[in-house]
PDB file of C-alpha atoms in Angstrom:
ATOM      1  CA  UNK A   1      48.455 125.893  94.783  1.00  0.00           C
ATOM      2  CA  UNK A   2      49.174 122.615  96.030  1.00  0.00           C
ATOM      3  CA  UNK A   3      47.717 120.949  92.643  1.00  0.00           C
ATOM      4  CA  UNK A   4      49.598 123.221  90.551  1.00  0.00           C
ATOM      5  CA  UNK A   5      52.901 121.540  92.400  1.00  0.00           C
ATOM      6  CA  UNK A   6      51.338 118.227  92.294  1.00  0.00           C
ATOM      7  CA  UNK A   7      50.603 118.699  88.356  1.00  0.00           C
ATOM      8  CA  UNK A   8      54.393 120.001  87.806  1.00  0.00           C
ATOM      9  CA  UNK A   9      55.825 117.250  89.736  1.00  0.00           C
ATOM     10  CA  UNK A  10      54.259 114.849  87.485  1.00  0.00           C
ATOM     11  CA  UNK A  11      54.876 116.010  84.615  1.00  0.00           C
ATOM     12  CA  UNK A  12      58.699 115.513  85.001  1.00  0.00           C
ATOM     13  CA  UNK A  13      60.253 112.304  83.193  1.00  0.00           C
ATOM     14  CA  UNK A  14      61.631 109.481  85.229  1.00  0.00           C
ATOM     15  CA  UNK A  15      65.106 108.556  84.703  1.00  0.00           C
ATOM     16  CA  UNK A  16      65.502 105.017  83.830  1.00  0.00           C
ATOM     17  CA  UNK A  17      68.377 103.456  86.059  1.00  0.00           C
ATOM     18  CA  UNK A  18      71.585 102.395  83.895  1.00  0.00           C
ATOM     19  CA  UNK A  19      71.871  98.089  83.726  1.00  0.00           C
ATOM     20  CA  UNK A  20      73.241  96.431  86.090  1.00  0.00           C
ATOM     21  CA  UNK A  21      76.587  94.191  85.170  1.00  0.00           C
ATOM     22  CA  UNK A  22      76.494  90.428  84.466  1.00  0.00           C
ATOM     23  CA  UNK A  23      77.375  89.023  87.532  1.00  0.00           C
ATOM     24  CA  UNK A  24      80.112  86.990  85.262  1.00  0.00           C
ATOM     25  CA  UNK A  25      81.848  90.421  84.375  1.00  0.00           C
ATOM     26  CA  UNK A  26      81.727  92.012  88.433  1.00  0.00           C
ATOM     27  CA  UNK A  27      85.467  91.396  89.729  1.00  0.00           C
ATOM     28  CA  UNK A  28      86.868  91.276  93.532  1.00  0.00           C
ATOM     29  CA  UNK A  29      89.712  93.262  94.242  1.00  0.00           C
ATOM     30  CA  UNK A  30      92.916  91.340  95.694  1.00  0.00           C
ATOM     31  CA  UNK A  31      93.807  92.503  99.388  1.00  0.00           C
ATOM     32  CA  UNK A  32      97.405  91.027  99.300  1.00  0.00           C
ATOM     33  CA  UNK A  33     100.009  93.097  97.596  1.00  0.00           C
ATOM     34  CA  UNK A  34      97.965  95.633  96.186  1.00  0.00           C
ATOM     35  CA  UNK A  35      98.533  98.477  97.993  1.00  0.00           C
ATOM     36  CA  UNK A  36      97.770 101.485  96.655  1.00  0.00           C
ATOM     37  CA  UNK A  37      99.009 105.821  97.289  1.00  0.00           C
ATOM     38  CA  UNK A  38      97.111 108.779  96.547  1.00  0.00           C
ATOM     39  CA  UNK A  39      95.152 110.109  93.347  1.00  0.00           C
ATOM     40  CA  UNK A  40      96.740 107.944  90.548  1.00  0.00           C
ATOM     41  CA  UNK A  41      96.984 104.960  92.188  1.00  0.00           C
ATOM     42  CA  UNK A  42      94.658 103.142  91.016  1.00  0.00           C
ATOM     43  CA  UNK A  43      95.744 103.684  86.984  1.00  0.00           C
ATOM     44  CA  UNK A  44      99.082 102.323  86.152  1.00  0.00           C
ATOM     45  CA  UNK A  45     101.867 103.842  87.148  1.00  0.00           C
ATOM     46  CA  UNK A  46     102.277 107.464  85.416  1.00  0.00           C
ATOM     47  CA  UNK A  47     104.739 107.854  82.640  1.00  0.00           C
ATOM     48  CA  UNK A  48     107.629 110.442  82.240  1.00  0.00           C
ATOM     49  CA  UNK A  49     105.318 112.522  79.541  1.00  0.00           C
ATOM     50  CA  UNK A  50     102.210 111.863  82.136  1.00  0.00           C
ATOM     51  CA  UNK A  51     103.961 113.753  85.187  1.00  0.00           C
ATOM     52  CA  UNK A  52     105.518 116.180  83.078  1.00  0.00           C
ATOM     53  CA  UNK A  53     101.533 117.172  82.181  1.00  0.00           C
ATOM     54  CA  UNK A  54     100.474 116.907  85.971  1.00  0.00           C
ATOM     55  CA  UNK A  55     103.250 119.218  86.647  1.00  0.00           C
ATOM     56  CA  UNK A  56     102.358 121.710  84.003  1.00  0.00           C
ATOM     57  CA  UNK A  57      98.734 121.597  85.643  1.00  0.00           C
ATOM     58  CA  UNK A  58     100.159 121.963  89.330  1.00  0.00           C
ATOM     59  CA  UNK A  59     102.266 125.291  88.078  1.00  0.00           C
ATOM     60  CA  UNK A  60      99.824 126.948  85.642  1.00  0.00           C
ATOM     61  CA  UNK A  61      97.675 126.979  88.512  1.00  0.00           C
ATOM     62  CA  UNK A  62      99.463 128.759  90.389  1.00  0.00           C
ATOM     63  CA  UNK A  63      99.833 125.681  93.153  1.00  0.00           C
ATOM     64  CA  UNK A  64     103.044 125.345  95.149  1.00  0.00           C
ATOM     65  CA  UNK A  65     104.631 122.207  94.408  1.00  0.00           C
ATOM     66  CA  UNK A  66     106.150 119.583  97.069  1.00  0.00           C
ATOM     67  CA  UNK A  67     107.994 116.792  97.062  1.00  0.00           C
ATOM     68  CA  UNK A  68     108.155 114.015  99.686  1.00  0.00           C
ATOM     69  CA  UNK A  69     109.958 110.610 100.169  1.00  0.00           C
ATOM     70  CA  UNK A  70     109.885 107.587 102.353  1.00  0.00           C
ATOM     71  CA  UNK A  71     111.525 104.157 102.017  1.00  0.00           C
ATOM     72  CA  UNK A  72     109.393 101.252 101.252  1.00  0.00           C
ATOM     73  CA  UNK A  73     109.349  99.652 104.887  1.00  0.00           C
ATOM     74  CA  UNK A  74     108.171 103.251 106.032  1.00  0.00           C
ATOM     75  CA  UNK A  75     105.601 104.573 103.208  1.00  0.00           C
ATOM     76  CA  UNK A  76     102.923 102.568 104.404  1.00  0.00           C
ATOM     77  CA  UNK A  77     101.028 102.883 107.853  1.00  0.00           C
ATOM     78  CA  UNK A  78     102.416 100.118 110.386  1.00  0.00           C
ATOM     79  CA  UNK A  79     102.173  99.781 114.080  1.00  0.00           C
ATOM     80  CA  UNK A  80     106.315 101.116 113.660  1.00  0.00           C
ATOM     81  CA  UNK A  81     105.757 103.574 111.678  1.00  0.00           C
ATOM     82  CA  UNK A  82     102.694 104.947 113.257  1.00  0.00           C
ATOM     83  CA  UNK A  83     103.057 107.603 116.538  1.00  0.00           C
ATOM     84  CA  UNK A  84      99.894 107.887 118.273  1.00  0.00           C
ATOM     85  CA  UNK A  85      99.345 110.841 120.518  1.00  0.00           C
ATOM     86  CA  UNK A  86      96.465 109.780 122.741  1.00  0.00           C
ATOM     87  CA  UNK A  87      93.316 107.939 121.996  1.00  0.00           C
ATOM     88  CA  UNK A  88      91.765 110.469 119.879  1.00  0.00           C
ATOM     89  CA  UNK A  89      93.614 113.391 117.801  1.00  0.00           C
ATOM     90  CA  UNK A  90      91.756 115.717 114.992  1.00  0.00           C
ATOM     91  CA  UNK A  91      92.866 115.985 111.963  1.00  0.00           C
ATOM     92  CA  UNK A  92      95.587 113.361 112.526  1.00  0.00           C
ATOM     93  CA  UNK A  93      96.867 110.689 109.867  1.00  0.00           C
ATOM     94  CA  UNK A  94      98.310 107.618 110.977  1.00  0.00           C
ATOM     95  CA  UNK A  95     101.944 107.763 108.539  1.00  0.00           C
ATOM     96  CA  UNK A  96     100.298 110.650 106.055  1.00  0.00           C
ATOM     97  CA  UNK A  97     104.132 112.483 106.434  1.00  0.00           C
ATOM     98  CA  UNK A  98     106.801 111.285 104.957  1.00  0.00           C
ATOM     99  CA  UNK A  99     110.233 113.316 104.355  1.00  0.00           C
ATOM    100  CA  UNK A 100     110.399 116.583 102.848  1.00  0.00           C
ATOM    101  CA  UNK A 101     113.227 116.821  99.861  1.00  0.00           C
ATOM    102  CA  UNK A 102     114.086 120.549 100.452  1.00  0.00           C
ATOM    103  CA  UNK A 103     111.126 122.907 100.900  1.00  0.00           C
ATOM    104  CA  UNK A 104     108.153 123.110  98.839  1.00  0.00           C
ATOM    105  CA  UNK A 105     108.754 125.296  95.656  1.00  0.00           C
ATOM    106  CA  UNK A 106     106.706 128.785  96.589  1.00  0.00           C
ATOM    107  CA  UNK A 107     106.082 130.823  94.117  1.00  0.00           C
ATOM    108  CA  UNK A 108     107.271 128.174  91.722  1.00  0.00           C
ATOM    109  CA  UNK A 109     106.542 129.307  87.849  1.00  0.00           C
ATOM    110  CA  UNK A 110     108.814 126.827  85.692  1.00  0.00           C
ATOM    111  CA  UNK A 111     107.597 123.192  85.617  1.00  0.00           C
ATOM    112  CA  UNK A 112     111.164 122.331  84.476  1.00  0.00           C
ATOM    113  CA  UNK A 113     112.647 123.366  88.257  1.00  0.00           C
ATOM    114  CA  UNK A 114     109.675 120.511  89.757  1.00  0.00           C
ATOM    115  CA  UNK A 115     110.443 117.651  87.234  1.00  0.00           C
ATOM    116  CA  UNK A 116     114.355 118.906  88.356  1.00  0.00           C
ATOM    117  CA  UNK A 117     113.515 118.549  91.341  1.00  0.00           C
ATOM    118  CA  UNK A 118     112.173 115.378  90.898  1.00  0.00           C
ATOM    119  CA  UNK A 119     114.706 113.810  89.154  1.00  0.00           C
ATOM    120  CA  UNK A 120     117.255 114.795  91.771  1.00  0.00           C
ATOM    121  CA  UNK A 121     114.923 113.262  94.657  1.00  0.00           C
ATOM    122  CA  UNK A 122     115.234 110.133  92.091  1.00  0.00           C
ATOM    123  CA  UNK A 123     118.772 110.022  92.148  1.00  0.00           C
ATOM    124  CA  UNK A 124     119.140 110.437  95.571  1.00  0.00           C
ATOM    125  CA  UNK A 125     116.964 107.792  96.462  1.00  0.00           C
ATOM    126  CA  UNK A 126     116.340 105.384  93.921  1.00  0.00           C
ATOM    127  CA  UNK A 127     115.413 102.816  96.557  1.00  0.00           C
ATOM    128  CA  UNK A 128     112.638 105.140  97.704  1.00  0.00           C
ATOM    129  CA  UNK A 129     108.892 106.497  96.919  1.00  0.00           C
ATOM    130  CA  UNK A 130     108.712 110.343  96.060  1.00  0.00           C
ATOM    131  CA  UNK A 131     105.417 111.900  95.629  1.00  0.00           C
ATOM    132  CA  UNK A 132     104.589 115.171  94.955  1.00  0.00           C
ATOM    133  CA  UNK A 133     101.878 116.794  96.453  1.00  0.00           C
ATOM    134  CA  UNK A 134     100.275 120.578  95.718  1.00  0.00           C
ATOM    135  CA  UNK A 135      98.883 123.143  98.271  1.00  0.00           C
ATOM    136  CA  UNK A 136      96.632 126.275  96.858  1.00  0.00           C
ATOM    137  CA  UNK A 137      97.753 129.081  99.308  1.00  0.00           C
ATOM    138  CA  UNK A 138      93.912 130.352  98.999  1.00  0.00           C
ATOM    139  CA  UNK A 139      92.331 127.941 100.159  1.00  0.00           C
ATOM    140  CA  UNK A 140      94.837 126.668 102.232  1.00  0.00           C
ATOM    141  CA  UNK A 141      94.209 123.245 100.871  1.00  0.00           C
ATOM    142  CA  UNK A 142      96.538 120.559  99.898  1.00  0.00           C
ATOM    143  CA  UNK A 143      94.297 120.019  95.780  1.00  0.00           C
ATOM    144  CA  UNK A 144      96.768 116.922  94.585  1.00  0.00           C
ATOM    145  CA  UNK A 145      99.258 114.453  95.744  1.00  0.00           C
ATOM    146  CA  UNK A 146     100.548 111.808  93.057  1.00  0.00           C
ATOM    147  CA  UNK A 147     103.473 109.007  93.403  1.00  0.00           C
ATOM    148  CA  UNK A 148     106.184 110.160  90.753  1.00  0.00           C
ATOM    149  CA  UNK A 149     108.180 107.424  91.525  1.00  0.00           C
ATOM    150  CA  UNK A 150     108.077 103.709  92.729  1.00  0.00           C
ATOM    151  CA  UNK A 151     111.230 101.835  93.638  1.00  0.00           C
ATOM    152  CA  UNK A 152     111.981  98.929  91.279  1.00  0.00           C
ATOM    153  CA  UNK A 153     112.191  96.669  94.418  1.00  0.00           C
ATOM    154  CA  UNK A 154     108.531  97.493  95.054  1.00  0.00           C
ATOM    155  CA  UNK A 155     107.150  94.151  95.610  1.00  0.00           C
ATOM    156  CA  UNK A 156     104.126  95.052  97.571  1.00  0.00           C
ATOM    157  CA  UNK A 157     101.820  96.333  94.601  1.00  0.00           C
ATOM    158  CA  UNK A 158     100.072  94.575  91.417  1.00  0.00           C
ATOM    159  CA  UNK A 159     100.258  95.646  88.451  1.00  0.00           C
ATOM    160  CA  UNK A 160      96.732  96.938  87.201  1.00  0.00           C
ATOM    161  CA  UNK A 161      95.589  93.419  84.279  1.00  0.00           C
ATOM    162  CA  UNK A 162      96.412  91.677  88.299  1.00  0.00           C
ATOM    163  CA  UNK A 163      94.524  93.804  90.838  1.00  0.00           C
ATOM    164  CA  UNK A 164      91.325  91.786  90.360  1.00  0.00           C
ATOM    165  CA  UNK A 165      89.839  87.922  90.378  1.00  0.00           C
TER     166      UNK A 165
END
């Protein structure tokens, strides 16, 4: 029996590792102002047509959508902007909530009301970040959270052909 296995096991192919990069074409990633939120962060920042899509996603899915805001010397986790309840706290998020804009949209079914929603939050505070975020009520789970909007002032970020030496 146990040459049978041994046979089998050898007759399966290696796989061959993928190349490793020129060292010339690695990069190192810039830690000063290139600070980064959520899923998208890392691509630039999403277009009107690309949030539009996200939010199509978020409602066909049957997700509730949520939108959230903070101003710039809040959104990001700081010794003043942090609240620590003792030395150790599950689940807990140094800065992870920012302000609700209204309540999340429950039973939500037109991705027009969300991008409303979002321009509104826009308007209201142009000086701010607003992200939306979406919960399945299933699982219970928050399954996306995405800036939809980055102040204009927002000096604390690179643009992506920047992010790296």
């Amino acid at each position: 029996m146990a040459l049978a296995i041994k046979s089998a096991a050898a007759q399966v192919a290696c796989v061959k590792a993928a190349p490793v990069a020129k060292a010339n074409r690695m990069m190192v990633w810039r830690p000063d102002n290139n600070k980064m939120f959520e899923t998208f962060s890392y691509l630039p920042p999403l277009s009107d047509d690309q949030i539009a899509r996200q939010v199509d996603y978020i409602v066909n899915n049957g997700y509730t959508p949520c939108l959230e805001f903070s101003m710039p010397e809040d959104a990001y986790v700081s010794s003043g902007s942090s609240i620590r309840f003792g030395a150790v706290s599950a689940n807990y998020f140094d800065n992870r909530y920012w302000t609700m804009w209204k309540l999340p949209m429950f039973g939500c079914s037109d991705p027009v009301q969300v991008l409303r929603e979002i321009d509104n939050a826009t308007k209201a505070f142009p000086n701010a970040y607003i992200r939306m975020s979406a919960f399945d009520a299933n699982r219970q789970v928050q399954v996306a959270s995405m800036l939809v909007h980055r102040p204009s002032s927002a000096k604390e970020w690179r643009p992506v052909n920047q992010r790296q030496v």
